[in-house]
Amino acid sequence: MSLSSTSQSYGQNETLISSIRNIIKDYPCQSILKEFLQNADDAGASRFHVIIDGRSHPTKALLCDEMKAWQGPAILIFNNAMFKTTDFDSLMQIRVGGKQGDDTKIGKHGLGFNSCYHFTDVPSFISGDSIAFLDPQEKFLPRRHGVTQRGIIGPFPKNGIGGYSEKDQLVPYEGIEGIDFLSTFQGTLFRIPLRKQPSDISDSIFTTDQIFELFTSLKSTISSQFLFLRSIETIEISHIPKEKAPNQLNPLYKAIITGLTENLRNQRKCVMNNKIQAFQMDIEQIENHKIVQKDSWIIATGAQPNPEDSQLNKYSERYRLRILGGIASLHKSSKNDNNRNDIGLGANFPYFKMKSKSDNTFNECQSAIGLEATFASRETKSCKKKTKSDNIFNECQSFVGLGAIFANHEIKSCKKINKSDYISKEYQSIIGFEASFANHEKKSSKQKSKSDNIFNEFQSDIGLESNFANREKKSCQKKSLSVNIFNEYRSDFIGRLYSFLSLPDTTSLPFHLNGTWAQGSDRGRLLMEKDNSPDIDRQKLNWNRHILLDFLPKLYCKLIKKAIELKERENGEGIESNEYREKIHPISKFWPFPIQNNSKYVIEFGFKVLEFIIQKEDLFAGSIENRVNSLFELLSSEQIVQLRNFLKIAWAEIATPNFKSLVCYFPIWKVLSNPLDENSKSVPLKPATCGYILERNIKQYQIKTSNIYLDALGRLNRLILTELNVPKRTIYEYTFEDVEFPKEYDSSYLDFLKDILKDNRIVQNLKDRRCFPNSITKELKKISDLYDNSNLVFRTVFGGESSVFLHPEFSKYIRILSTIGFKNKINLEIFRMCADKVNYLYKNISSLNLESIEGIPFIPITKNLGNPYNLHYKHPQALDCLNNVILPAYREVAWSKMPLIADDVIPPQQVLEKYPSFGKPGISIVISHLRFLYSVLRNDKVWKKNWTDVFRNNIYEVYKWLDVECSSNEGLDLSEYICSEPLFLNYNRNQDPFNLENWVTSADLILNSEYVHPDLARYPTMLKSAGAREIRRPNVQINVRNHDQSRHNQSTLFKFLFDQTPSLNDVNFIVNGHNIKASRYILAASSEIFRQKFISEETSPINPVTITIGDIEPNSMHILLRYLYGQNIDEAIQNRLSLNDNVDLSFEPNTDESQDLVLYKDLLKLSDDYKLDHLKELIELRLSRLVRMSNVDVMKRFAEISNASQLNEYCQHFNRENSGVKT
């Protein structure tokens, strides 16, 4: 028995369905436009048309019943190139591709067509005379000899489809792009019917609305799809609604290259080695048959032989790669809003002004990465590639927000430029760096830490715009305008990498980079960044970096030359407006560095471009130094600062000897400025060839020589300047040869002196210089003339504050300074001198100038204040200064903050009269003591238990003292010392001064109101100075005329006695159910209203009169009648006995304001009803005394109703006087 006879077939296999499923995981659904577009371009098509077909077609005459599911809506994709025989074959070769042998073709992987399986299971196409249907699942096409088929292809009928047995299968194509089934079709039309049910290929199901939305989202960047294609000249997107005929297309949008000439067509297609061409390409976007946008691009393309490196050569042969590439920059763009025909190219980028920055950026990201949010959730199951795309989307989103971050960064003196249009590149080069680089493909924690350090170092460069805005004395207006245009452009344009069509990689450059990159079949992110990982594909990395760093810089120079040529031509023809003419050079406009810190390879590219520009004489002539100067003349100060930052990022990769020889001429380095010279802050940046660096970083001071010192602050700055061979000078040389020592010190000198004192050699040579500061004056002294202030003996002899003491900021240098003469120790002779001086001061205090000795600690202080003060009165020293003690008279207002002078050494009266402020605490001390009472003693258990009265007395003594001070000093403002602190004892809940609820802020107090307790209200001047509000009574007088009601009644009664008219009988008032009787004679005598009522025809002179009164209290009516009978109103209110002896309504006097208010309102109403003017005036006066903030508005309305004009006026004035007071 042998192995061959017993073994069976066995081997690895990938099914077609599994292969397709894996492919579309790498291709987002949005990639369908690009994939079919690149296939059309490779086929040589000039026209590309996508039709969203919403129709459903007949299902009777089909290839088989299973095909009914695919007669519905579809995506139709047309190009005007016919398939060749090899094209039919290559379409079937998945993962191999039919273009492998042609190194000029875009697509080589044989995968792009398969992107259609996101949407369908049965794609089909017509090209030339053939029609084909594909069915990878072998479920829908008819069987052949009983065997399922993955696809079929054959000729279509040439005599129409009317008599064709399977005519319904062809109906979807008829009428589309001229298909009539009568002749050969001059093009290729793909039909991608939309899947209705999940399948083994994909779970994704799309509606025509979703497809419509998908292609609408790609509209914003449709123009950029032309840039590096060679044949496509027109791209159209149309729609057929489900109810329309085939020839009734609704155009959605269209993009077309305009001004095409044979020369331009040849330049687009040219792939000749060592030939670089630059050309202008204009693209129009059309909607609704009107031009809505015009873009003008400058494009440089070229090719060169494969590299001489043997490894790269083998790699290129193995993968059929060739060095091809291009650069495209947006020269101009304009947009016609609202379909107005005002598209003009006169201004730089008006389109970007009109368009939302965030929308533009988002759409750009959508088109390149395929991340339109609407479709993100419709992808087939979650997979790694999808997650990767999502991450890319998030990165793009983080970039979109840059405009908002920098929109308010101003340029000083910038004219004609809106602040919101300006974005600081200087900040753009700093902010976001850590996120961009700290973890950028770094696996070593050491490398990550290095990146973090670089980020911290770069922070020092922020804020340099003002330093260099006037660089080399150019016009600020011109410079700002130039910078603004550049930033406006850069902030809207997102440069990215292309492999003929856009890739996910963004560069943030002001142009796109195209190349035949070594990439995966999924067209994912490129391998560009150097990495020490052993798993990295070195050959792929080296190939991509060769194209980026050795080939594309040449194309950049060609592009810039073309841009300059166009600029000069437009200036000459007057196309550019005068405002923008020559304001910005193409090199500054298309600066080869990213707008924000991007991947290092992008920065390396920028420096390779600079190296190429400077070494060649294509753009600038003269010596290397002259070329560098000519280049930097064209740049803004911010671009130069950004360049320095990028140099530090990429130094390890770019620091070749050849490059160093160029960088040393770059004027990018800050100069150490003279801190005393404001003009030195605007010193232009200098090259490394013009100055020195110090051996270490120190604080600077003014120098007397012409030497220039470059700023080497930061590890990378010092490293680069050292490697550029900048000469070093020692700190010793700088100090004694360059620095100009002052006669008086300033803060900058102190910083400088501290720095140099770290060097012992320098310290020894400062011994005889007058260069050391004292603690009082600005004068500099020799170190041998200065003493240690921390020594008690020295302080006693010279006073606590004296010019003989070393400046306190130099206390940590005492040890080293003592080696050159500084006095920090005492001896017997000095001690005796101190004792003699203290004795002299005691005996001669009245004859001495108090100001000259007030800082000397020679005054004995009280050590014991007794209980309870001793619990917190702690002063261990025996002696203190005059300016730090208080007299015993001020004990209660400051004992916690200052010691009391001993009773037996209180100065005589003549001294106190000569110096009235002696021993008197200041306002801040007293306020501080009040805080102590509130925060410490209020919470002290011993004081709470035993010393309440003493505590309360301390508080009121402080208030009393402050009130006196405020009264004698009108300019004193206590609110400057007390800020919203509850330092005022205002009894509320109880009489406990320790209760926190009884302490309030000045803002809680309103003088002349119930809100201030009487004990606290005794200090109004203090309270007002602290910020308490005040209720102010208006200066309005309510007049009360002289009137004697009794005499009036008596005289009237006599008249009635002799009156011959019928006699007046009693009147019965019914008031809220109470009967109150009165004499009609008295009433008639008191009020004209009553008299008229009683003598009217309706009233019988004999029968009693009944009067009903509502809404009035009976007591109020009783008081009114007493008044009418002649009683004084005050007596009537106090004595409320009824006029009738049998009714007793007496009661105790009432102190409740609310009841008085009801009574007065009743009387005011009655006085108005019966025209009792004098009574009304009396009641108005009483009601005015009851006006409060809480009732003034109600009182005013009642006055208006009751015609009480004087009360109404009072309320109005009350409101005006207290308009700023809210309770």
mmCIF file of C-alpha atoms in Angstrom, residues 1045-1189:
data_model
loop_
_atom_site.group_PDB
_atom_site.id
_atom_site.type_symbol
_atom_site.label_atom_id
_atom_site.label_comp_id
_atom_site.label_asym_id
_atom_site.label_seq_id
_atom_site.Cartn_x
_atom_site.Cartn_y
_atom_site.Cartn_z
ATOM 1 C CA GLN A 1045 -64.936 120.968 62.642
ATOM 2 C CA SER A 1046 -66.734 121.736 65.909
ATOM 3 C CA ARG A 1047 -67.150 125.395 65.129
ATOM 4 C CA HIS A 1048 -68.259 124.553 61.650
ATOM 5 C CA ASN A 1049 -70.926 122.165 62.920
ATOM 6 C CA GLN A 1050 -72.153 124.557 65.564
ATOM 7 C CA SER A 1051 -72.610 127.386 63.126
ATOM 8 C CA THR A 1052 -74.407 125.127 60.690
ATOM 9 C CA LEU A 1053 -76.668 123.658 63.397
ATOM 10 C CA PHE A 1054 -77.878 127.126 64.314
ATOM 11 C CA LYS A 1055 -78.819 127.702 60.727
ATOM 12 C CA PHE A 1056 -80.804 124.466 60.661
ATOM 13 C CA LEU A 1057 -82.663 125.402 63.894
ATOM 14 C CA PHE A 1058 -84.224 128.414 62.272
ATOM 15 C CA ASP A 1059 -84.723 126.723 58.931
ATOM 16 C CA GLN A 1060 -88.478 126.582 57.995
ATOM 17 C CA THR A 1061 -87.960 123.502 55.773
ATOM 18 C CA PRO A 1062 -89.303 120.174 57.040
ATOM 19 C CA SER A 1063 -87.287 118.906 59.945
ATOM 20 C CA LEU A 1064 -84.618 116.183 59.315
ATOM 21 C CA ASN A 1065 -85.200 112.885 61.000
ATOM 22 C CA ASP A 1066 -82.733 110.197 61.991
ATOM 23 C CA VAL A 1067 -80.653 108.347 59.442
ATOM 24 C CA ASN A 1068 -80.016 104.594 59.716
ATOM 25 C CA PHE A 1069 -76.690 103.306 58.257
ATOM 26 C CA ILE A 1070 -76.493 99.581 57.553
ATOM 27 C CA VAL A 1071 -72.790 98.701 57.536
ATOM 28 C CA ASN A 1072 -71.965 95.020 57.019
ATOM 29 C CA GLY A 1073 -75.067 93.978 58.984
ATOM 30 C CA HIS A 1074 -74.694 96.568 61.721
ATOM 31 C CA ASN A 1075 -77.246 99.394 62.162
ATOM 32 C CA ILE A 1076 -75.693 102.717 63.029
ATOM 33 C CA LYS A 1077 -78.006 105.728 63.554
ATOM 34 C CA ALA A 1078 -77.228 109.372 63.173
ATOM 35 C CA SER A 1079 -78.950 112.709 62.906
ATOM 36 C CA ARG A 1080 -79.577 113.911 59.441
ATOM 37 C CA TYR A 1081 -79.071 117.500 60.596
ATOM 38 C CA ILE A 1082 -75.538 116.775 61.763
ATOM 39 C CA LEU A 1083 -74.752 114.836 58.622
ATOM 40 C CA ALA A 1084 -76.143 117.495 56.389
ATOM 41 C CA ALA A 1085 -74.149 120.100 58.245
ATOM 42 C CA SER A 1086 -70.940 118.061 57.866
ATOM 43 C CA SER A 1087 -71.186 117.077 54.238
ATOM 44 C CA GLU A 1088 -72.795 118.681 51.220
ATOM 45 C CA ILE A 1089 -73.329 115.180 49.812
ATOM 46 C CA PHE A 1090 -75.556 114.222 52.757
ATOM 47 C CA ARG A 1091 -77.462 117.514 52.583
ATOM 48 C CA GLN A 1092 -78.269 117.080 48.928
ATOM 49 C CA LYS A 1093 -79.391 113.527 49.548
ATOM 50 C CA PHE A 1094 -81.694 114.438 52.393
ATOM 51 C CA ILE A 1095 -83.442 117.343 50.632
ATOM 52 C CA SER A 1096 -83.943 115.544 47.325
ATOM 53 C CA GLU A 1097 -87.446 114.711 46.175
ATOM 54 C CA GLU A 1098 -86.792 110.981 46.585
ATOM 55 C CA THR A 1099 -86.230 111.291 50.290
ATOM 56 C CA SER A 1100 -89.148 111.886 52.616
ATOM 57 C CA PRO A 1101 -88.456 114.638 55.113
ATOM 58 C CA ILE A 1102 -90.508 112.755 57.692
ATOM 59 C CA ASN A 1103 -89.662 109.096 57.324
ATOM 60 C CA PRO A 1104 -86.291 107.751 58.496
ATOM 61 C CA VAL A 1105 -83.597 107.411 55.874
ATOM 62 C CA THR A 1106 -81.736 104.128 55.427
ATOM 63 C CA ILE A 1107 -78.280 104.137 53.840
ATOM 64 C CA THR A 1108 -76.472 100.876 53.083
ATOM 65 C CA ILE A 1109 -72.701 100.930 52.888
ATOM 66 C CA GLY A 1110 -70.626 97.913 51.784
ATOM 67 C CA ASP A 1111 -66.896 97.059 52.006
ATOM 68 C CA ILE A 1112 -66.481 99.194 55.132
ATOM 69 C CA GLU A 1113 -65.840 98.008 58.673
ATOM 70 C CA PRO A 1114 -68.491 99.198 61.219
ATOM 71 C CA ASN A 1115 -65.782 100.647 63.450
ATOM 72 C CA SER A 1116 -64.597 102.772 60.533
ATOM 73 C CA MET A 1117 -68.129 104.188 60.172
ATOM 74 C CA HIS A 1118 -68.291 104.908 63.905
ATOM 75 C CA ILE A 1119 -65.050 106.873 63.725
ATOM 76 C CA LEU A 1120 -66.320 108.824 60.696
ATOM 77 C CA LEU A 1121 -69.524 109.824 62.532
ATOM 78 C CA ARG A 1122 -67.573 110.933 65.607
ATOM 79 C CA TYR A 1123 -65.485 113.120 63.334
ATOM 80 C CA LEU A 1124 -68.618 114.523 61.640
ATOM 81 C CA TYR A 1125 -70.122 115.308 64.987
ATOM 82 C CA GLY A 1126 -67.124 117.507 65.727
ATOM 83 C CA GLN A 1127 -64.657 115.241 67.491
ATOM 84 C CA ASN A 1128 -60.934 115.494 66.653
ATOM 85 C CA ILE A 1129 -59.919 112.592 64.379
ATOM 86 C CA ASP A 1130 -57.226 111.366 66.786
ATOM 87 C CA GLU A 1131 -59.762 111.267 69.615
ATOM 88 C CA ALA A 1132 -62.287 109.574 67.372
ATOM 89 C CA ILE A 1133 -59.800 106.821 66.560
ATOM 90 C CA GLN A 1134 -58.636 106.344 70.160
ATOM 91 C CA ASN A 1135 -62.168 106.322 71.636
ATOM 92 C CA ARG A 1136 -64.422 104.116 69.514
ATOM 93 C CA LEU A 1137 -67.540 104.068 71.779
ATOM 94 C CA SER A 1138 -70.674 104.098 69.747
ATOM 95 C CA LEU A 1139 -72.722 107.165 69.458
ATOM 96 C CA ASN A 1140 -75.511 105.025 70.858
ATOM 97 C CA ASP A 1141 -75.221 104.404 74.564
ATOM 98 C CA ASN A 1142 -76.428 100.813 74.286
ATOM 99 C CA VAL A 1143 -73.536 99.674 72.013
ATOM 100 C CA ASP A 1144 -70.110 99.256 73.583
ATOM 101 C CA LEU A 1145 -67.298 98.888 71.007
ATOM 102 C CA SER A 1146 -64.371 100.062 73.105
ATOM 103 C CA PHE A 1147 -61.051 98.159 72.921
ATOM 104 C CA GLU A 1148 -57.374 98.499 73.807
ATOM 105 C CA PRO A 1149 -55.216 100.792 71.622
ATOM 106 C CA ASN A 1150 -53.888 98.852 68.666
ATOM 107 C CA THR A 1151 -50.247 98.842 67.576
ATOM 108 C CA ASP A 1152 -50.651 96.550 64.585
ATOM 109 C CA GLU A 1153 -49.904 98.539 61.405
ATOM 110 C CA SER A 1154 -51.959 96.162 59.267
ATOM 111 C CA GLN A 1155 -55.181 96.981 61.190
ATOM 112 C CA ASP A 1156 -54.399 100.682 61.062
ATOM 113 C CA LEU A 1157 -53.894 100.337 57.313
ATOM 114 C CA VAL A 1158 -57.407 98.826 56.920
ATOM 115 C CA LEU A 1159 -58.953 101.606 59.013
ATOM 116 C CA TYR A 1160 -57.182 104.386 57.131
ATOM 117 C CA LYS A 1161 -58.179 102.933 53.785
ATOM 118 C CA ASP A 1162 -61.839 102.828 54.905
ATOM 119 C CA LEU A 1163 -61.726 106.412 56.068
ATOM 120 C CA LEU A 1164 -59.983 107.530 52.843
ATOM 121 C CA LYS A 1165 -62.688 105.851 50.804
ATOM 122 C CA LEU A 1166 -65.489 107.415 52.895
ATOM 123 C CA SER A 1167 -63.873 110.844 52.742
ATOM 124 C CA ASP A 1168 -63.772 110.560 48.970
ATOM 125 C CA ASP A 1169 -67.357 109.306 48.703
ATOM 126 C CA TYR A 1170 -68.734 112.159 50.845
ATOM 127 C CA LYS A 1171 -66.314 114.863 49.711
ATOM 128 C CA LEU A 1172 -64.732 115.315 53.141
ATOM 129 C CA ASP A 1173 -61.553 117.012 51.892
ATOM 130 C CA HIS A 1174 -60.028 117.781 55.263
ATOM 131 C CA LEU A 1175 -60.471 114.214 56.485
ATOM 132 C CA LYS A 1176 -58.920 112.960 53.243
ATOM 133 C CA GLU A 1177 -55.825 115.076 53.848
ATOM 134 C CA LEU A 1178 -55.529 113.790 57.433
ATOM 135 C CA ILE A 1179 -55.762 110.174 56.287
ATOM 136 C CA GLU A 1180 -53.297 110.745 53.404
ATOM 137 C CA LEU A 1181 -50.771 111.936 55.970
ATOM 138 C CA ARG A 1182 -51.245 108.864 58.145
ATOM 139 C CA LEU A 1183 -51.082 106.459 55.196
ATOM 140 C CA SER A 1184 -47.822 108.036 53.966
ATOM 141 C CA ARG A 1185 -46.204 106.987 57.235
ATOM 142 C CA LEU A 1186 -47.114 103.367 56.503
ATOM 143 C CA VAL A 1187 -45.526 103.277 53.045
ATOM 144 C CA ARG A 1188 -42.867 100.543 52.770
ATOM 145 C CA MET A 1189 -40.864 99.040 49.920
#
